[in-house]
Coordinates of C-alpha atoms (C1' of nucleotides) in Angstrom, one line a residue:
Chain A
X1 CA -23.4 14.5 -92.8
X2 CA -24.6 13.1 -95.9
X3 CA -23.9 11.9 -99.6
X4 CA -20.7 14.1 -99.5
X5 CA -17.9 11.3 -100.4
X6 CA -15.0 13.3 -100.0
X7 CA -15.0 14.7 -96.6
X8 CA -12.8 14.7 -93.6
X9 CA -15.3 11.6 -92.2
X10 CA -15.8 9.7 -95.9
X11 CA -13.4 7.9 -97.8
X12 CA -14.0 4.3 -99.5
X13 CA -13.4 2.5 -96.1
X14 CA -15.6 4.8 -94.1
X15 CA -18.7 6.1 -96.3
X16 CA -20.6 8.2 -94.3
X17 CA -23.9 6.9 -94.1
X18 CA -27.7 8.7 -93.3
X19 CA -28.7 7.2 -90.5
X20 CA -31.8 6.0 -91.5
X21 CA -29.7 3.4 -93.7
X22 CA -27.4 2.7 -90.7
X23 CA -30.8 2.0 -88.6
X24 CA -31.4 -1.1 -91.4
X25 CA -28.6 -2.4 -92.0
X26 CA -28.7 -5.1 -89.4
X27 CA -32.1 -6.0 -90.5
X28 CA -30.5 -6.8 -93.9
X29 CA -28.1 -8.6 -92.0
X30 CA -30.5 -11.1 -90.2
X31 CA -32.6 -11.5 -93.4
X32 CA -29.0 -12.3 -95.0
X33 CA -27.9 -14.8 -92.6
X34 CA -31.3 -16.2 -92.6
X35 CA -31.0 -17.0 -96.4
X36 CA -27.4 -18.1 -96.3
X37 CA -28.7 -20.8 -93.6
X38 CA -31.1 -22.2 -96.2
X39 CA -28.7 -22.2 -98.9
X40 CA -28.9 -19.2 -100.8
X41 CA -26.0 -18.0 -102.4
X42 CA -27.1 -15.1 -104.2
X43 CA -30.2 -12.9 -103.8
X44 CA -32.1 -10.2 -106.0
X45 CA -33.0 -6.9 -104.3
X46 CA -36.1 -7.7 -104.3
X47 CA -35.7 -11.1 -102.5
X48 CA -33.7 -9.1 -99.8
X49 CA -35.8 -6.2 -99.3
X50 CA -39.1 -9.0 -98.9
X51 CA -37.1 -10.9 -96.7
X52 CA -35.6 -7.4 -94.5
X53 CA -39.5 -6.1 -95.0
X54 CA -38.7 -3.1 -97.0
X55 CA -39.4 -2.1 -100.7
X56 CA -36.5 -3.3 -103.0
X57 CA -35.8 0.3 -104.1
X58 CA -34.8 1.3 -100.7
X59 CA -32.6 -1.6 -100.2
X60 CA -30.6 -1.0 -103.7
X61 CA -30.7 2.9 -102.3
X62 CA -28.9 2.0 -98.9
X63 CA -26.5 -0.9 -100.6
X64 CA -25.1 1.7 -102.8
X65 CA -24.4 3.8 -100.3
X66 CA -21.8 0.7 -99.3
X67 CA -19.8 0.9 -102.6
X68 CA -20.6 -1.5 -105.5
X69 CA -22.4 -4.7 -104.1
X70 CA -24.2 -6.3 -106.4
X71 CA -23.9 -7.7 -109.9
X72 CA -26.1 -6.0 -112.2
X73 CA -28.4 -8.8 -114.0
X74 CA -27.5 -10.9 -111.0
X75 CA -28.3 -9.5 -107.4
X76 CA -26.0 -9.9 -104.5
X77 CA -23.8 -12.5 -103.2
X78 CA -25.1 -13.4 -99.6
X79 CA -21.6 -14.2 -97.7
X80 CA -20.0 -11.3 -99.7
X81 CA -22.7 -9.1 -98.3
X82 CA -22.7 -10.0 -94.7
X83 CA -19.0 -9.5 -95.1
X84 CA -19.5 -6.2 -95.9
X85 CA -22.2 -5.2 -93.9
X86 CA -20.7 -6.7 -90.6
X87 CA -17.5 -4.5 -91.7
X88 CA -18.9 -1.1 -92.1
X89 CA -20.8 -2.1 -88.8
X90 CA -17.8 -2.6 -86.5
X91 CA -18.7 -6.0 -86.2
X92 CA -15.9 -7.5 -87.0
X93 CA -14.6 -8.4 -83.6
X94 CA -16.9 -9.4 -80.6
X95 CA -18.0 -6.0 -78.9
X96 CA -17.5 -6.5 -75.0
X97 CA -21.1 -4.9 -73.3
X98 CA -21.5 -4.3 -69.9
X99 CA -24.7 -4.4 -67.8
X100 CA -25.7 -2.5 -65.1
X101 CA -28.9 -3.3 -63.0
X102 CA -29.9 -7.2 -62.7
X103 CA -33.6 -6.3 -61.6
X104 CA -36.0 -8.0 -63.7
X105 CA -35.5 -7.2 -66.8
X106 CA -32.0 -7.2 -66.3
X107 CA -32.0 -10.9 -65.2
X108 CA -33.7 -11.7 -68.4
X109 CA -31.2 -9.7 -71.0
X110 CA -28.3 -11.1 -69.0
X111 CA -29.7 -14.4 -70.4
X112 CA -30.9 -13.4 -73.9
X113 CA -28.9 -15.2 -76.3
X114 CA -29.6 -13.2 -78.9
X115 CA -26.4 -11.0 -78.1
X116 CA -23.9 -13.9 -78.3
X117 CA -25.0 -14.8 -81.6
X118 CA -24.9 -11.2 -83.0
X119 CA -21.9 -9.9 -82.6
X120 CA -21.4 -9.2 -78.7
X121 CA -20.3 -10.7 -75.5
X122 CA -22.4 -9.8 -72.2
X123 CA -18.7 -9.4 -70.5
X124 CA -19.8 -7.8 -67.1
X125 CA -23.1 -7.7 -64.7
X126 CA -23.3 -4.4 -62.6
X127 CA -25.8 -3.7 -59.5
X128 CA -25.8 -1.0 -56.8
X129 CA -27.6 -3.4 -54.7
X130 CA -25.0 -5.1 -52.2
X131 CA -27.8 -7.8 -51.7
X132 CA -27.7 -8.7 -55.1
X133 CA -23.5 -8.2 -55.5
X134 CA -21.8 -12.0 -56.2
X135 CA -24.7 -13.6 -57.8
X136 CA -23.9 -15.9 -60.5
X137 CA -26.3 -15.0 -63.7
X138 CA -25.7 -16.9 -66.8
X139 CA -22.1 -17.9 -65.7
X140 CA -21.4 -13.9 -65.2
X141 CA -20.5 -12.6 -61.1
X142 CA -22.6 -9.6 -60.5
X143 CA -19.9 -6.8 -59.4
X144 CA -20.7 -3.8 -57.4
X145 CA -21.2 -0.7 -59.7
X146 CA -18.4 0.6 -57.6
X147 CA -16.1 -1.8 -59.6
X148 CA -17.2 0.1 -63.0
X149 CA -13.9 1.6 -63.7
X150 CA -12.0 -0.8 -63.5
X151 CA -13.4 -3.6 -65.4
X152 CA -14.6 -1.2 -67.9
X153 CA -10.6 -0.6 -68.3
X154 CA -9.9 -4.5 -68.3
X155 CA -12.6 -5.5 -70.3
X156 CA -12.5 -3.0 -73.0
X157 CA -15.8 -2.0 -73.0
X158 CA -17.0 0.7 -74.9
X159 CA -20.6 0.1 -75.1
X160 CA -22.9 -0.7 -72.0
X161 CA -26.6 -1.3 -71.4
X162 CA -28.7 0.3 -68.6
X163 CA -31.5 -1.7 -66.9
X164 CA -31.8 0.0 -63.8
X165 CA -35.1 1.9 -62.1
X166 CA -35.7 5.6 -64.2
X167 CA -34.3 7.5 -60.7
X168 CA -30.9 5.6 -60.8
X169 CA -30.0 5.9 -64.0
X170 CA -28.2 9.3 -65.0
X171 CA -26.6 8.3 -61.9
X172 CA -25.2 5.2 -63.6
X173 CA -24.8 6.8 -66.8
X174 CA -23.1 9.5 -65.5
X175 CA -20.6 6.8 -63.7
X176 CA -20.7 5.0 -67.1
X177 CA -18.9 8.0 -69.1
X178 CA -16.8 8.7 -66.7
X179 CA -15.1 5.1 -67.0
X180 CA -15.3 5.9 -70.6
X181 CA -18.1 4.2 -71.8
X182 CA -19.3 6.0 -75.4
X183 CA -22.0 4.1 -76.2
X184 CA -25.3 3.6 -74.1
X185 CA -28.6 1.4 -74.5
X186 CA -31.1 2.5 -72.3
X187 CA -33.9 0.9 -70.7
X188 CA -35.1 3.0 -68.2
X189 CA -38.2 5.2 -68.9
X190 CA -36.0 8.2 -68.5
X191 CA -34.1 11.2 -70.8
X192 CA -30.3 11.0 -69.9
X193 CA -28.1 13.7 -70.2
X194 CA -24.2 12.7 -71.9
X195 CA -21.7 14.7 -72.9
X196 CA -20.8 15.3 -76.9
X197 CA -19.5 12.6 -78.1
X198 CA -20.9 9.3 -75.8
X199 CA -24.2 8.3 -78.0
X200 CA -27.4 7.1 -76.5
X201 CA -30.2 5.1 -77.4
X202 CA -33.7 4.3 -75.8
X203 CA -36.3 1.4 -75.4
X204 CA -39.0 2.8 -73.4
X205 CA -41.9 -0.7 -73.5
X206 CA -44.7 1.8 -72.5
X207 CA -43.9 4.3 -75.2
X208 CA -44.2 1.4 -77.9
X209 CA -47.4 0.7 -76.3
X210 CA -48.6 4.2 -76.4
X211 CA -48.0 4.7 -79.7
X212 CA -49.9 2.0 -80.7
X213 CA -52.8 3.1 -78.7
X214 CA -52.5 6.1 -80.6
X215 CA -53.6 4.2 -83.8
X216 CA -55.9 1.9 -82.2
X217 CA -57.5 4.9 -81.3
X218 CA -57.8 6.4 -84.6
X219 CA -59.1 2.9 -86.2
X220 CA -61.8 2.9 -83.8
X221 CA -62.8 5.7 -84.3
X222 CA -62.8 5.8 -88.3
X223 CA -64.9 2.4 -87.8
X224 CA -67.8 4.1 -85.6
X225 CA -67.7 6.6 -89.0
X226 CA -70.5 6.3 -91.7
X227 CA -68.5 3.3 -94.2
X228 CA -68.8 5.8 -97.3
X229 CA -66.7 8.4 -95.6
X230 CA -63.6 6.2 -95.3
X231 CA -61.1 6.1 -98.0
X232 CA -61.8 2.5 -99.8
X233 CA -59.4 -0.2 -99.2
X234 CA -57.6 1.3 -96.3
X235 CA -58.4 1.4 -92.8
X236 CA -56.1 2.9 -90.3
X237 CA -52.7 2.3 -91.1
X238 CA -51.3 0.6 -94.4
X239 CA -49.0 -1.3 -93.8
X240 CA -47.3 -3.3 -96.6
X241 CA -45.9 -6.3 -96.2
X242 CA -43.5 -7.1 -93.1
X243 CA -45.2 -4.7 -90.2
X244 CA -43.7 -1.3 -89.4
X245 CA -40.2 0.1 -88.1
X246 CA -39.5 1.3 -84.9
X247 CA -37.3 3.7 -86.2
X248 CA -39.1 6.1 -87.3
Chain G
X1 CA -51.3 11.6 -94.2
X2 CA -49.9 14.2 -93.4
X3 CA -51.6 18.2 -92.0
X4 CA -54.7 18.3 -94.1
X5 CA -57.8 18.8 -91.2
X6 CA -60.3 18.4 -93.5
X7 CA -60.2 15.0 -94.7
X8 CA -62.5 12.8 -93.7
X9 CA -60.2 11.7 -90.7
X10 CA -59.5 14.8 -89.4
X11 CA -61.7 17.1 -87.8
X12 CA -60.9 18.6 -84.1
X13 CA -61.1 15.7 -82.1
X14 CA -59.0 13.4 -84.1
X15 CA -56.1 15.9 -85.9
X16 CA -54.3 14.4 -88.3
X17 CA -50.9 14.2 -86.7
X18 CA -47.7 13.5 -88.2
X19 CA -45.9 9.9 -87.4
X20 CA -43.2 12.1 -85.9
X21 CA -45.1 13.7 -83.3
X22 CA -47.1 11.1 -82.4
X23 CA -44.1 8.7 -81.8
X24 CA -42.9 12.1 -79.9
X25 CA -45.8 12.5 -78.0
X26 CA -45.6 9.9 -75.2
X27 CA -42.0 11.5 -74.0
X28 CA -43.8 14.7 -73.1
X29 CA -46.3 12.8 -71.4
X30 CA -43.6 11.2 -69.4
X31 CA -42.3 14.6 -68.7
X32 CA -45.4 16.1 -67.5
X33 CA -46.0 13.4 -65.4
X34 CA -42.8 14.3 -63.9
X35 CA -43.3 18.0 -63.5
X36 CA -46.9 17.7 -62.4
X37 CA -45.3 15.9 -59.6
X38 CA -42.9 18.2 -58.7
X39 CA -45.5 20.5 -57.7
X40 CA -45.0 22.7 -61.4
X41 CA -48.4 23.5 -62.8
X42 CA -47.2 25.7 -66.0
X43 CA -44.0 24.8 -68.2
X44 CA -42.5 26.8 -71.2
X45 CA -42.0 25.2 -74.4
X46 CA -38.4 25.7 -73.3
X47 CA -38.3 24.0 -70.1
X48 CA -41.1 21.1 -71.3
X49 CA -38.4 20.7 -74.4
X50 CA -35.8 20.5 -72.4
X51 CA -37.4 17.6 -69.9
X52 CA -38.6 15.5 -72.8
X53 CA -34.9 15.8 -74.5
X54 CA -36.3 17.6 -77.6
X55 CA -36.0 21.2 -78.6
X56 CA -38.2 24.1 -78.4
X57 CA -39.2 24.5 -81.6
X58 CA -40.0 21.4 -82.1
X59 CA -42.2 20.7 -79.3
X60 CA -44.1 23.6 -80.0
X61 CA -44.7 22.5 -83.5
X62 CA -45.8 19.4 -82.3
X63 CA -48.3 20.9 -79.9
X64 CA -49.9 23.3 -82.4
X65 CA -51.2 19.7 -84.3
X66 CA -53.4 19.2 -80.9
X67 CA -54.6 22.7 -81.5
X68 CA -54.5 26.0 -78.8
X69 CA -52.6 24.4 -76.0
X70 CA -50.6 27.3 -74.5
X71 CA -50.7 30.3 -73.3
X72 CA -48.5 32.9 -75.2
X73 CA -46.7 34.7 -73.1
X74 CA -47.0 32.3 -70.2
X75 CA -46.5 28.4 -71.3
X76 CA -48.3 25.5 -70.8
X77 CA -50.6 24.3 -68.3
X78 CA -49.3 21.0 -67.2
X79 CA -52.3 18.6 -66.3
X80 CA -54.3 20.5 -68.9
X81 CA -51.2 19.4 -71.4
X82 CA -51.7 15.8 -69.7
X83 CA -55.1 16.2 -70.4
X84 CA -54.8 16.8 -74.2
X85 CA -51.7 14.5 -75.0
X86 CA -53.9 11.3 -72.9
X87 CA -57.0 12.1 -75.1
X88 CA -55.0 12.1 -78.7
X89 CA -53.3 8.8 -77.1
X90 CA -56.2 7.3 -76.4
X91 CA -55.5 6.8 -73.0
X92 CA -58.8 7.9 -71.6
X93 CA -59.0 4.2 -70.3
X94 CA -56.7 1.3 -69.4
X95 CA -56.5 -0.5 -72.5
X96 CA -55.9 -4.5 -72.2
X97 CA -52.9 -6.0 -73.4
X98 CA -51.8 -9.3 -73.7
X99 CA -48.5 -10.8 -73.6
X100 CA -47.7 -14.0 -75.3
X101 CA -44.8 -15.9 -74.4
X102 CA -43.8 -16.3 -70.7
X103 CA -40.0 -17.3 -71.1
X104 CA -36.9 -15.5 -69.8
X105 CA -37.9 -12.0 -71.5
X106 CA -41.6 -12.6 -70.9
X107 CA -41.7 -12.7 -67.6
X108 CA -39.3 -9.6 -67.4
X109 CA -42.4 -7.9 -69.0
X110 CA -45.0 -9.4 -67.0
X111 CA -43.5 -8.2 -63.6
X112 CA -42.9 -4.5 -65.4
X113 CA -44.9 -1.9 -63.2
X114 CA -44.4 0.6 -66.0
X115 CA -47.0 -1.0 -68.0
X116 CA -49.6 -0.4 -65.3
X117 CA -49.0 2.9 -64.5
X118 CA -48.3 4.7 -68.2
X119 CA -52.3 3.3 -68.9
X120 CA -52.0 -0.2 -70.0
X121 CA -53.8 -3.8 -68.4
X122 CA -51.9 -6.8 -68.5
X123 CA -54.8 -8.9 -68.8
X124 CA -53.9 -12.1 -70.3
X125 CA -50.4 -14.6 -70.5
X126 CA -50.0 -17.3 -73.0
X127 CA -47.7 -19.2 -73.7
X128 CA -48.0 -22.8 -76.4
X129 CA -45.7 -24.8 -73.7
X130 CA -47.9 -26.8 -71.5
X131 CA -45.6 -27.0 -69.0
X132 CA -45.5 -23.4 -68.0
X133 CA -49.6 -23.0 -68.8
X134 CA -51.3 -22.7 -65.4
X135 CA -48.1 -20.8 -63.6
X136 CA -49.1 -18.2 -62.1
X137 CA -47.3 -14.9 -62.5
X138 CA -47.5 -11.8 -60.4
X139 CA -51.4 -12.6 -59.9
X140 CA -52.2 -14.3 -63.1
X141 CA -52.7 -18.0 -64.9
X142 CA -50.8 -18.6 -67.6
X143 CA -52.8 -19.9 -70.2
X144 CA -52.4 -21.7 -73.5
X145 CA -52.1 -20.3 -76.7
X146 CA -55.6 -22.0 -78.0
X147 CA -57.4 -20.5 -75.5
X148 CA -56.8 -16.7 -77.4
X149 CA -59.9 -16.4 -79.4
X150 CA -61.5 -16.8 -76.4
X151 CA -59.9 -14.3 -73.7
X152 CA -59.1 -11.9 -76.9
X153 CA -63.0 -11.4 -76.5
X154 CA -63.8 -11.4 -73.4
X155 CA -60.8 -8.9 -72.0
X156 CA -61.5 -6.8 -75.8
X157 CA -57.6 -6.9 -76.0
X158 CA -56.8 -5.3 -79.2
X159 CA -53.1 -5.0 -78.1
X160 CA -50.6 -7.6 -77.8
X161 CA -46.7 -8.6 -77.0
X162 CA -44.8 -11.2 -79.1
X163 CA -42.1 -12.5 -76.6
X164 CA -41.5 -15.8 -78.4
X165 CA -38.8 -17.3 -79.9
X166 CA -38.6 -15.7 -83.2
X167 CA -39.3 -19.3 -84.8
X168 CA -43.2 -19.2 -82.9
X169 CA -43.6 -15.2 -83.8
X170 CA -45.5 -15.4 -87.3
X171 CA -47.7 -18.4 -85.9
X172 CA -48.7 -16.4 -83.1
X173 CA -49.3 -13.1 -84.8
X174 CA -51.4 -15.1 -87.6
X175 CA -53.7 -16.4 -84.4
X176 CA -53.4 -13.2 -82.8
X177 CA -54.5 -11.2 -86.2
X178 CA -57.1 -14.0 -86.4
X179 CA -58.4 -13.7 -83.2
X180 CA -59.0 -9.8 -83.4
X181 CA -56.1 -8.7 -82.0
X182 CA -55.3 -5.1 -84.4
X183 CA -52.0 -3.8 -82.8
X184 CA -48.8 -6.3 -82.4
X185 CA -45.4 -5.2 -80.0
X186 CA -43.0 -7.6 -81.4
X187 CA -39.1 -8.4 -79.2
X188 CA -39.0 -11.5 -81.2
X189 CA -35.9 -10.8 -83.8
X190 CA -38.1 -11.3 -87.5
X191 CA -40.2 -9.4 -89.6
X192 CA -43.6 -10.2 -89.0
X193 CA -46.2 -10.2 -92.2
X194 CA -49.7 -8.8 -91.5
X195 CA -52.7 -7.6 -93.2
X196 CA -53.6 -3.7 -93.4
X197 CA -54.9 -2.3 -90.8
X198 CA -53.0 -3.8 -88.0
X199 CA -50.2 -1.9 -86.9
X200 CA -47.1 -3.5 -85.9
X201 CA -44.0 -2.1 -83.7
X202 CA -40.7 -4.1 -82.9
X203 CA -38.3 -4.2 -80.6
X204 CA -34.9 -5.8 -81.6
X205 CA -32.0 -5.4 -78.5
X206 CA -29.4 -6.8 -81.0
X207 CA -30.1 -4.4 -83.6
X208 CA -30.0 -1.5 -81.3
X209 CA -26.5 -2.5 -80.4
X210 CA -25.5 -2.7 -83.7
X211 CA -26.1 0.6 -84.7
X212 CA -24.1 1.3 -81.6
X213 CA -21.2 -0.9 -82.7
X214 CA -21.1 1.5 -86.1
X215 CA -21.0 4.4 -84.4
X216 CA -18.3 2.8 -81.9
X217 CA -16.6 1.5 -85.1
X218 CA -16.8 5.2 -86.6
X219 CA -15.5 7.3 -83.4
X220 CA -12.5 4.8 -83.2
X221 CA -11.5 5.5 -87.0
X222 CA -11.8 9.0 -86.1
X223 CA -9.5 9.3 -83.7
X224 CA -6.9 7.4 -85.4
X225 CA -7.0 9.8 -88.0
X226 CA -4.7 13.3 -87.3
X227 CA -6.2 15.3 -85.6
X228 CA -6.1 18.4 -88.2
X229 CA -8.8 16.5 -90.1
X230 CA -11.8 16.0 -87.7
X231 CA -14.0 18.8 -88.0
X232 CA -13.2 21.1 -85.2
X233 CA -15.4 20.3 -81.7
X234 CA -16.9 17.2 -83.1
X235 CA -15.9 13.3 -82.6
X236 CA -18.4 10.8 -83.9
X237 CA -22.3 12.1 -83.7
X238 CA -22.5 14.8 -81.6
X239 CA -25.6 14.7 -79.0
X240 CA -26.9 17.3 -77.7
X241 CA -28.7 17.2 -74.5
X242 CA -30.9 14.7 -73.9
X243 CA -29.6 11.4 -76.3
X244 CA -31.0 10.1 -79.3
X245 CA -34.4 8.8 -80.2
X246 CA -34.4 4.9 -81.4
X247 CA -37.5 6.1 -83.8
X248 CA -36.6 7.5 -86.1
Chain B
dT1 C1' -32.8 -9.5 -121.1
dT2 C1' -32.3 -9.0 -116.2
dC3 C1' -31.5 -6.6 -112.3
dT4 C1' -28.4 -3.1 -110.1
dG5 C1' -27.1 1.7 -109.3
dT6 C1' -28.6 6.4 -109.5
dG7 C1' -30.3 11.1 -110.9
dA8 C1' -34.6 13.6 -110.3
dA9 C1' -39.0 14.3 -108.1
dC10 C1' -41.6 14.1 -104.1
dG11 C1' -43.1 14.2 -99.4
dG12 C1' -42.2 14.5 -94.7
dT13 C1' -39.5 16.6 -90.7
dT14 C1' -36.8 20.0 -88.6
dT15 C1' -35.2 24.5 -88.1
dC16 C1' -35.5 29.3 -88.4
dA17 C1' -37.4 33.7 -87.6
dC18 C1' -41.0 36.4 -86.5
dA19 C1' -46.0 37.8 -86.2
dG20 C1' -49.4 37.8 -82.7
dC21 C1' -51.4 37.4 -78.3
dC22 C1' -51.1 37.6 -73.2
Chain M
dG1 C1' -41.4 41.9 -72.5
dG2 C1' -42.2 37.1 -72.9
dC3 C1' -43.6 33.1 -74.9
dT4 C1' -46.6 30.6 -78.1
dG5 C1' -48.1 29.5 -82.8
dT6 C1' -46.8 29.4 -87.6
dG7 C1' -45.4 30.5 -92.4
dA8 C1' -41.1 29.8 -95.0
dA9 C1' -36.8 27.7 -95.8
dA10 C1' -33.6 24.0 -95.3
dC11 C1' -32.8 19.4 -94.7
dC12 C1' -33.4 14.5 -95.0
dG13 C1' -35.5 10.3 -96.6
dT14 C1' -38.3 7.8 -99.9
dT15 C1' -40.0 6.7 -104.3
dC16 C1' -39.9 6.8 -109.2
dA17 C1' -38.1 5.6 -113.5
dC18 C1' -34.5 4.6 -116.3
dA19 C1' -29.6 4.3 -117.8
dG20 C1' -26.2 1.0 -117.9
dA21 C1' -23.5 -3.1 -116.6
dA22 C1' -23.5 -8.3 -116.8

DNA sequence: TTCTGTGAACGGTTTCACAGCC
DNA sequence: GGCTGTGAAACCGTTCACAGAA
């Protein structure tokens, strides 16, 4: 699973990458686009990793693991890069996502535009609500989950997004695999259970939150100590330039 | 940073946990929560790991950083355990957040119960379009952006959500970070620059379907390839029981 | 000379296996 | 006997420091 290049996985097309590196590659990408809007052709590592808010030895660390990118004395070309990054991502085509559950929050990802312009198309709106089946959201016809398989088969989709209450949704996801769905986003404040081989990944808000209160804790409390027991210059967290990742 | 207790930020009440377990930490709260209300009122390490979508070994490694928890030979006892994991959290009390921007994602969040009943207070809305300022939303005003000094103080918020367009999200943490606010959630798709000691989290949607799309992108290469070369029982990332965590 | 690419050192996290307590 | 708590080992990720290409 890691630097091994010679594997039954690896190979020059397919380098297998540690996830941690797959987890910033599209935050290279967004920086890279960003520059390549204003004008830049090339960048340094250390212009990219400011930009991506990471320290530039990281950045070189995960580029490399993409094969030679850069031009030593130079830095990286900026559309060459995205190229490469969108390739090793699978991002080469328009991914078709499905989503199931047009509640609230539902409603408002069905209209983030964020996913158009990022490499996906929002191609089908799912709901178990009858109530709710035929509504036009963002151009989309909200179909009855029961429709799932077969749309999932038309559409192509291999990747869907669950926005649904925490008690309906290893229901759905369980629905999901079963019309061969193998890759889930999930919204609901809940574990799901999938079979080897369909990957899953969570966004629980009040987790976020939690966590944070965890360190807003802490801070208070190192304030309320006597000054000369803190360590100088730092209180609570560091945290260099460009905030902290999610992914842990 | 890491397991020294006798620093001068450690001590019994405030252990010295790992980023790991912290970020972990919340999911067996969740859990518990669950299993308090199904009647349970001990869990093994087993049966708690298995709820939160963690192993065994793991949990109870995490649990030894809160100090004596269980009981060997018996488990945990749940709203004891809820007890403990709400105190470390600092979730003794509702802690005020507020939420600034009220556009398609931001009222999503608003109208999210789960805020209010995992120990968090929307207490404020703000948004810098004057149009939407005074709108009410599930039982508050809208207000504008300049009125944050202001409400920051009187609601001692020392949490707050970015739901801005990513163009607004630096302005608004500088006034934020200005205003007092020490602890940032950010959904708006940049990298936000702060000074130490606040602590800021992100949430990207498009960048959690990316690293999707490369492990779509991987699984498809895969089986394209013969089937005498995939290791034997594995396609793509193999995922046992419970999904994958988005921290890393 | 500049800046990438990378071995080596380091630190944090997970897993293992079992000692110790109920 | 059962289950927690924990050293030790294995693993992964980050940082350092510099060799080497442009």
């Amino acid at each position: 699973m890691s630097q091994q290049r010679t594997g039954p996985t690896g190979g020059p097309d397919f380098p297998d990458l540690p996830e941690a590196t797959v987890a910033r590659l599209p935050e290279y990408l967004r920086a890279l686009h960003h520059l390549a809007e204003d004008g830049h052709d090339t960048v340094s590592s250390e212009g990219l990793a400011a930009a991506a808010g990471v320290n530039s030895a990281k950045l070189r660390k995960d580029l490399s693991h993409l094969g030679r990118t850069g031009t030593r004395g130079v830095g990286y070309d900026v559309t060459l890069l995205i190229d490469q990054i969108e390739q090793v991502l699978g991002l080469t085509h328009r991914r078709a996502v499905a989503l199931v559950g047009v509640g609230n929050l539902g409603h408002a990802l069905a209209g983030y535009a964020g996913f158009g312009t990022r490499g996906f198309r929002i191609a089908a709106l799912f709901d178990a609500d009858h109530g709710r089946v035929g509504e036009h959201i963002n151009g989309l016809v909200v179909r009855h989950i029961d429709d799932l398989p077969e749309v999932v088969e038309q559409e192509s989709i291999s990747i869907a997004v669950i926005a649904t209450p925490a008690h309906a949704a290893q229901h759905v996801a369980d629905r999901l695999v079963e019309a061969g769905v193998t890759s889930v986003l999930n919204f609901a404040p809940c574990v799901l259970n999938v079979p080897d081989g369909v990957d899953v990944r969570k966004v629980d808000l009040a987790i976020e939150l939690q966590i944070l209160s965890f360190h807003e804790h802490r801070k208070s409390a190192l304030t309320a100590l006597p000054a000369a027991v803190q360590k100088p210059g730092r209180v609570g967290m560091a945290n260099r330039l460009g905030g902290e990742a999610v992914a842990t």
